[in-house]
Amino acid sequence: MLFSNVFKRVFTVATLALISLTAMAQGAKPAFWKVEHQGTTSYMLGSVHIGASQWYPLSPEIMNGFANTKQLVVELDATNATTAMAMQQQMMLPKGKTLKSELTPATYQKLSAHMTNMGMPIQVVEPYKPWAAATVVSVLPFLKAQLAPQYGVDAQFIARAKQKNMPLIELETAQFQIDMLEKTFSDEKMLIEIIDLPAQEALKLITLWEQGKMDGIEQLMVEQMSAEQMEDMLIKRNQNWIPKLGKLFNDKKSTFVVVGAAHMIGEYGVPTLLTKAGYKVTRIQ
């Protein structure tokens, strides 16, 4: 989704006590779809926004699909320096304020202890607004598990597209994502829930993505997200994307779509919504 700048800041402030994930081996087989419409074939890949170098290159089916398309569609190009800088500025507290002044003493103490347990000083998130600090905390289990944002699936394909001078189309704006995340994570209770979520629970998404287990990802989202979060972060966004994707597919220009794997699940997922809109969607991996 975003936060490449945040990840860079985290890595420069502290050295992580990294653990080895032997399961993170070559041969990841994430879910992959073909979209056929009016004689043109496009592709859709469910992604995770942080990953492992061992995943690449992905399967021949995926890489050949990318090679045979003319444009890349992503949620947002957070690797764009201007976008990243603008987002970073909105994540920061006003001058003279710190995270300690914005949280209750009990929550701040809990957060500080958690950061220490994760191998990070509290100073990493001290300048951030509470919602931005929550997003940083949410990715710490992935960073500690030796995953990195530059190996996120969307980041990898964005880099390849730029190397090829391939048109890059964003489904959303940075401001939209900032507003969504601020709404989702501003509640102090959400920060506490993120702190209390066991690392192994957070990392389940990665394993399920590697194995292409979309039913498992759907169940995980039900367990880890409230109905309101599902509505705002998945369902409404998917519905908003369908007309945009349809316009691209109707232009008969072969398109490669990379969006978060959770957007592909269930009756409200992008594949199902496109099928209902009259496109032929087939899972091929």
Coordinates of C-alpha atoms in Angstrom, one line a residue:
M1 CA 0.0 0.0 0.0
L2 CA 2.5 2.6 1.1
F3 CA 5.0 3.7 3.8
S4 CA 8.3 3.0 2.0
N5 CA 9.7 6.1 3.7
V6 CA 8.6 4.9 7.1
F7 CA 10.4 1.6 6.5
K8 CA 13.6 3.4 5.5
R9 CA 13.4 5.4 8.7
V10 CA 12.9 2.3 10.8
F11 CA 15.9 0.6 9.2
T12 CA 18.2 3.5 9.7
V13 CA 17.3 4.1 13.4
A14 CA 17.9 0.6 14.7
T15 CA 19.3 -2.8 13.8
L16 CA 16.7 -5.5 14.0
A17 CA 17.2 -8.8 15.9
L18 CA 16.3 -10.7 12.7
I19 CA 14.9 -14.2 12.8
S20 CA 15.2 -16.7 9.9
L21 CA 12.1 -17.9 8.2
T22 CA 13.0 -21.1 6.5
A23 CA 9.6 -21.3 4.9
M24 CA 10.4 -18.2 2.9
A25 CA 12.0 -20.2 0.1
Q26 CA 11.9 -19.9 -3.7
G27 CA 8.8 -21.2 -5.3
A28 CA 6.1 -18.9 -4.0
K29 CA 2.9 -19.7 -5.9
P30 CA 0.5 -16.7 -5.2
A31 CA -2.9 -16.6 -6.8
F32 CA -2.9 -15.2 -10.3
W33 CA -5.8 -14.5 -12.7
K34 CA -6.4 -14.0 -16.4
V35 CA -9.0 -11.5 -17.6
E36 CA -10.3 -11.9 -21.2
H37 CA -12.4 -9.3 -22.9
Q38 CA -13.1 -8.5 -26.5
G39 CA -10.1 -10.4 -27.7
T40 CA -7.6 -8.9 -25.3
T41 CA -6.0 -10.8 -22.4
S42 CA -5.0 -9.0 -19.2
Y43 CA -3.7 -10.4 -15.8
M44 CA -4.3 -9.8 -12.1
L45 CA -1.9 -10.7 -9.3
G46 CA -2.8 -10.5 -5.6
S47 CA 0.1 -9.0 -3.8
V48 CA 1.6 -8.4 -0.4
H49 CA 3.3 -5.0 0.2
I50 CA 6.3 -6.4 2.0
G51 CA 8.3 -9.5 1.0
A52 CA 11.4 -11.6 0.7
S53 CA 14.1 -11.5 -2.0
Q54 CA 13.9 -15.3 -2.4
W55 CA 10.5 -15.0 -4.0
Y56 CA 11.9 -13.5 -7.2
P57 CA 11.5 -14.0 -10.0
L58 CA 8.0 -15.3 -9.5
S59 CA 6.6 -18.2 -11.5
P60 CA 7.0 -18.3 -15.3
E61 CA 3.2 -17.9 -15.6
I62 CA 3.3 -14.6 -13.8
M63 CA 6.5 -13.2 -15.4
N64 CA 5.4 -14.2 -18.9
G65 CA 2.0 -12.5 -18.3
F66 CA 3.8 -9.3 -17.2
A67 CA 6.1 -9.5 -20.3
N68 CA 3.1 -9.7 -22.6
T69 CA 1.2 -6.7 -21.2
K70 CA 1.4 -3.0 -22.1
Q71 CA 0.6 -1.2 -18.9
L72 CA 0.8 -1.8 -15.1
V73 CA -2.0 -0.9 -12.7
V74 CA -1.4 -0.6 -8.9
E75 CA -3.2 0.8 -5.9
L76 CA -0.6 3.6 -5.5
D77 CA 3.0 4.2 -6.5
A78 CA 4.4 4.8 -3.0
T79 CA 7.9 4.6 -4.5
N80 CA 7.5 8.0 -6.1
A81 CA 9.7 10.4 -4.2
T82 CA 7.2 13.3 -4.3
T83 CA 4.3 11.1 -3.1
A84 CA 6.4 9.6 -0.4
M85 CA 7.5 13.0 0.9
A86 CA 4.0 14.4 0.9
M87 CA 2.7 11.3 2.8
Q88 CA 5.6 11.5 5.3
Q89 CA 4.7 15.1 6.1
Q90 CA 1.1 14.2 6.9
M91 CA 2.2 11.5 9.2
M92 CA 4.2 13.9 11.4
L93 CA 2.9 15.6 14.5
P94 CA 2.9 19.4 14.6
K95 CA 6.1 21.0 15.9
G96 CA 6.2 20.9 19.7
K97 CA 4.1 17.8 20.0
T98 CA 5.2 14.2 20.5
L99 CA 3.5 10.9 20.6
K100 CA 3.8 10.8 24.4
S101 CA 1.6 13.9 24.6
E102 CA -1.1 12.4 22.3
L103 CA -1.5 9.0 24.0
T104 CA -2.7 8.1 27.5
P105 CA 0.2 7.2 29.8
A106 CA -0.8 3.6 30.0
T107 CA -0.9 3.2 26.2
Y108 CA 2.4 5.1 25.7
Q109 CA 4.0 2.8 28.3
K110 CA 2.6 -0.3 26.6
L111 CA 3.8 0.9 23.2
S112 CA 7.3 1.8 24.6
A113 CA 7.7 -1.7 26.1
H114 CA 6.5 -3.3 22.8
M115 CA 8.9 -1.3 20.7
T116 CA 11.7 -2.4 23.0
N117 CA 10.7 -6.0 22.7
M118 CA 10.7 -5.7 18.9
G119 CA 14.2 -4.3 19.0
M120 CA 13.2 -0.7 18.3
P121 CA 13.5 2.4 20.5
I122 CA 10.3 4.4 21.0
Q123 CA 12.0 7.4 19.3
V124 CA 11.3 5.7 16.0
V125 CA 7.6 6.6 16.3
E126 CA 7.8 9.5 18.7
P127 CA 7.4 12.2 16.0
Y128 CA 4.4 10.5 14.4
K129 CA 0.7 11.0 14.8
P130 CA -1.0 8.1 16.6
W131 CA -2.5 6.6 13.5
A132 CA 0.9 6.7 11.7
A133 CA 2.6 5.2 14.7
A134 CA 0.1 2.4 14.6
T135 CA 0.9 1.6 10.9
V136 CA 4.6 1.4 11.8
V137 CA 3.9 -0.9 14.7
S138 CA 1.8 -3.1 12.4
V139 CA 4.7 -3.9 10.2
L140 CA 7.3 -4.6 12.9
P141 CA 6.6 -8.4 12.9
F142 CA 7.3 -8.5 9.2
L143 CA 10.5 -6.5 9.5
K144 CA 11.7 -8.7 12.3
A145 CA 10.9 -11.7 10.2
Q146 CA 13.5 -10.5 7.6
L147 CA 10.9 -9.1 5.2
A148 CA 11.5 -5.8 3.5
P149 CA 9.3 -3.2 1.6
Q150 CA 11.5 -3.2 -1.5
Y151 CA 10.6 -6.9 -2.0
G152 CA 6.9 -6.1 -1.8
V153 CA 5.2 -7.5 -4.9
D154 CA 3.8 -4.1 -6.0
A155 CA 7.2 -2.4 -5.5
Q156 CA 8.9 -5.1 -7.6
F157 CA 6.6 -4.7 -10.5
I158 CA 6.6 -0.9 -10.3
A159 CA 10.4 -1.1 -10.6
R160 CA 10.2 -3.4 -13.6
A161 CA 7.6 -1.2 -15.2
K162 CA 9.8 1.9 -14.8
Q163 CA 12.8 0.1 -16.3
K164 CA 10.7 -0.7 -19.3
N165 CA 9.1 2.8 -19.6
M166 CA 5.8 1.0 -19.2
P167 CA 2.8 3.1 -18.4
L168 CA 1.9 3.0 -14.7
I169 CA -1.7 3.7 -13.6
E170 CA -2.7 4.3 -10.0
L171 CA -6.2 3.4 -8.8
E172 CA -6.0 5.7 -5.8
T173 CA -4.3 8.9 -4.7
A174 CA -2.0 9.3 -1.8
Q175 CA -4.5 11.6 0.0
F176 CA -7.2 8.9 -0.3
Q177 CA -5.0 6.3 1.4
I178 CA -3.8 8.8 4.1
D179 CA -7.5 9.6 4.9
M180 CA -8.4 6.0 5.0
L181 CA -5.6 5.0 7.3
E182 CA -6.1 7.9 9.6
K183 CA -9.8 6.9 10.0
T184 CA -8.9 3.3 10.6
F185 CA -6.0 3.7 13.0
S186 CA -6.7 6.9 14.9
D187 CA -8.6 5.0 17.7
E188 CA -6.2 4.3 20.5
K189 CA -7.9 0.9 21.0
M190 CA -6.7 -0.1 17.5
L191 CA -3.1 0.6 18.5
I192 CA -3.5 -1.6 21.5
E193 CA -5.0 -4.4 19.4
I194 CA -2.0 -4.2 17.0
I195 CA 0.4 -4.4 19.9
D196 CA -1.4 -7.4 21.3
L197 CA -1.6 -9.3 18.0
P198 CA 0.9 -12.2 18.2
A199 CA 3.6 -12.0 15.6
Q200 CA 2.7 -15.4 14.2
E201 CA -0.8 -14.2 13.6
A202 CA 0.4 -11.3 11.6
L203 CA 2.7 -13.4 9.6
K204 CA 0.0 -15.9 8.6
L205 CA -0.9 -13.6 5.6
I206 CA 2.6 -14.1 4.1
T207 CA 2.4 -17.9 4.3
L208 CA -1.1 -18.0 2.9
W209 CA -0.1 -15.6 0.1
E210 CA 2.9 -17.8 -0.8
Q211 CA 0.6 -20.8 -1.1
G212 CA -2.1 -19.1 -3.0
K213 CA -4.7 -20.0 -0.4
M214 CA -7.3 -17.4 -1.0
D215 CA -9.9 -19.1 1.3
G216 CA -7.3 -18.9 4.1
I217 CA -6.7 -15.2 3.5
E218 CA -10.5 -14.6 3.5
Q219 CA -10.8 -16.3 6.9
L220 CA -7.8 -14.4 8.2
M221 CA -9.4 -11.0 7.2
V222 CA -12.6 -12.0 9.0
E223 CA -10.7 -12.8 12.1
Q224 CA -8.4 -9.8 12.1
M225 CA -10.7 -7.0 10.8
S226 CA -14.0 -5.6 12.0
A227 CA -17.0 -5.4 9.7
E228 CA -16.5 -1.6 9.4
Q229 CA -12.8 -2.1 8.5
M230 CA -13.7 -4.7 5.9
E231 CA -16.3 -2.3 4.4
D232 CA -13.9 0.7 4.3
M233 CA -10.6 -0.9 3.4
L234 CA -11.8 -3.7 1.1
I235 CA -15.4 -3.7 -0.1
K236 CA -15.9 0.0 -1.0
R237 CA -12.5 0.3 -2.6
N238 CA -13.0 -2.8 -4.7
Q239 CA -16.4 -1.5 -5.9
N240 CA -14.7 1.8 -6.8
W241 CA -12.0 0.1 -8.8
I242 CA -14.3 -1.9 -11.1
P243 CA -15.3 1.0 -13.4
K244 CA -11.7 2.1 -13.6
L245 CA -10.4 -1.4 -14.4
G246 CA -13.3 -1.9 -16.9
K247 CA -12.4 1.3 -18.7
L248 CA -8.8 0.0 -19.1
F249 CA -9.9 -3.5 -20.2
N250 CA -12.4 -1.9 -22.7
D251 CA -9.5 0.0 -24.3
K252 CA -8.2 -3.3 -25.6
K253 CA -4.7 -2.7 -24.2
S254 CA -3.4 -5.7 -22.3
T255 CA -3.0 -4.7 -18.7
F256 CA -1.2 -6.2 -15.7
V257 CA -3.0 -5.5 -12.4
V258 CA -1.2 -5.8 -9.0
V259 CA -3.3 -5.1 -5.9
G260 CA -3.3 -6.4 -2.4
A261 CA -4.3 -10.1 -2.1
A262 CA -7.1 -9.3 0.3
H263 CA -8.8 -7.4 -2.5
M264 CA -9.2 -10.6 -4.4
I265 CA -11.2 -12.6 -1.8
G266 CA -14.8 -13.7 -1.7
E267 CA -18.0 -12.4 -3.2
Y268 CA -16.8 -8.8 -2.9
G269 CA -13.4 -9.5 -4.4
V270 CA -12.2 -7.9 -7.6
P271 CA -12.3 -11.2 -9.6
T272 CA -15.9 -11.9 -8.6
L273 CA -17.0 -8.3 -9.2
L274 CA -15.4 -8.3 -12.7
T275 CA -17.1 -11.6 -13.5
K276 CA -20.4 -10.1 -12.6
A277 CA -19.6 -7.1 -14.8
G278 CA -19.3 -9.4 -17.8
Y279 CA -15.5 -10.1 -18.0
K280 CA -14.2 -13.6 -18.3
V281 CA -12.0 -14.1 -15.3
T282 CA -10.0 -17.3 -14.8
R283 CA -7.6 -18.2 -12.0
I284 CA -4.6 -19.7 -13.7
Q285 CA -2.3 -20.1 -10.7

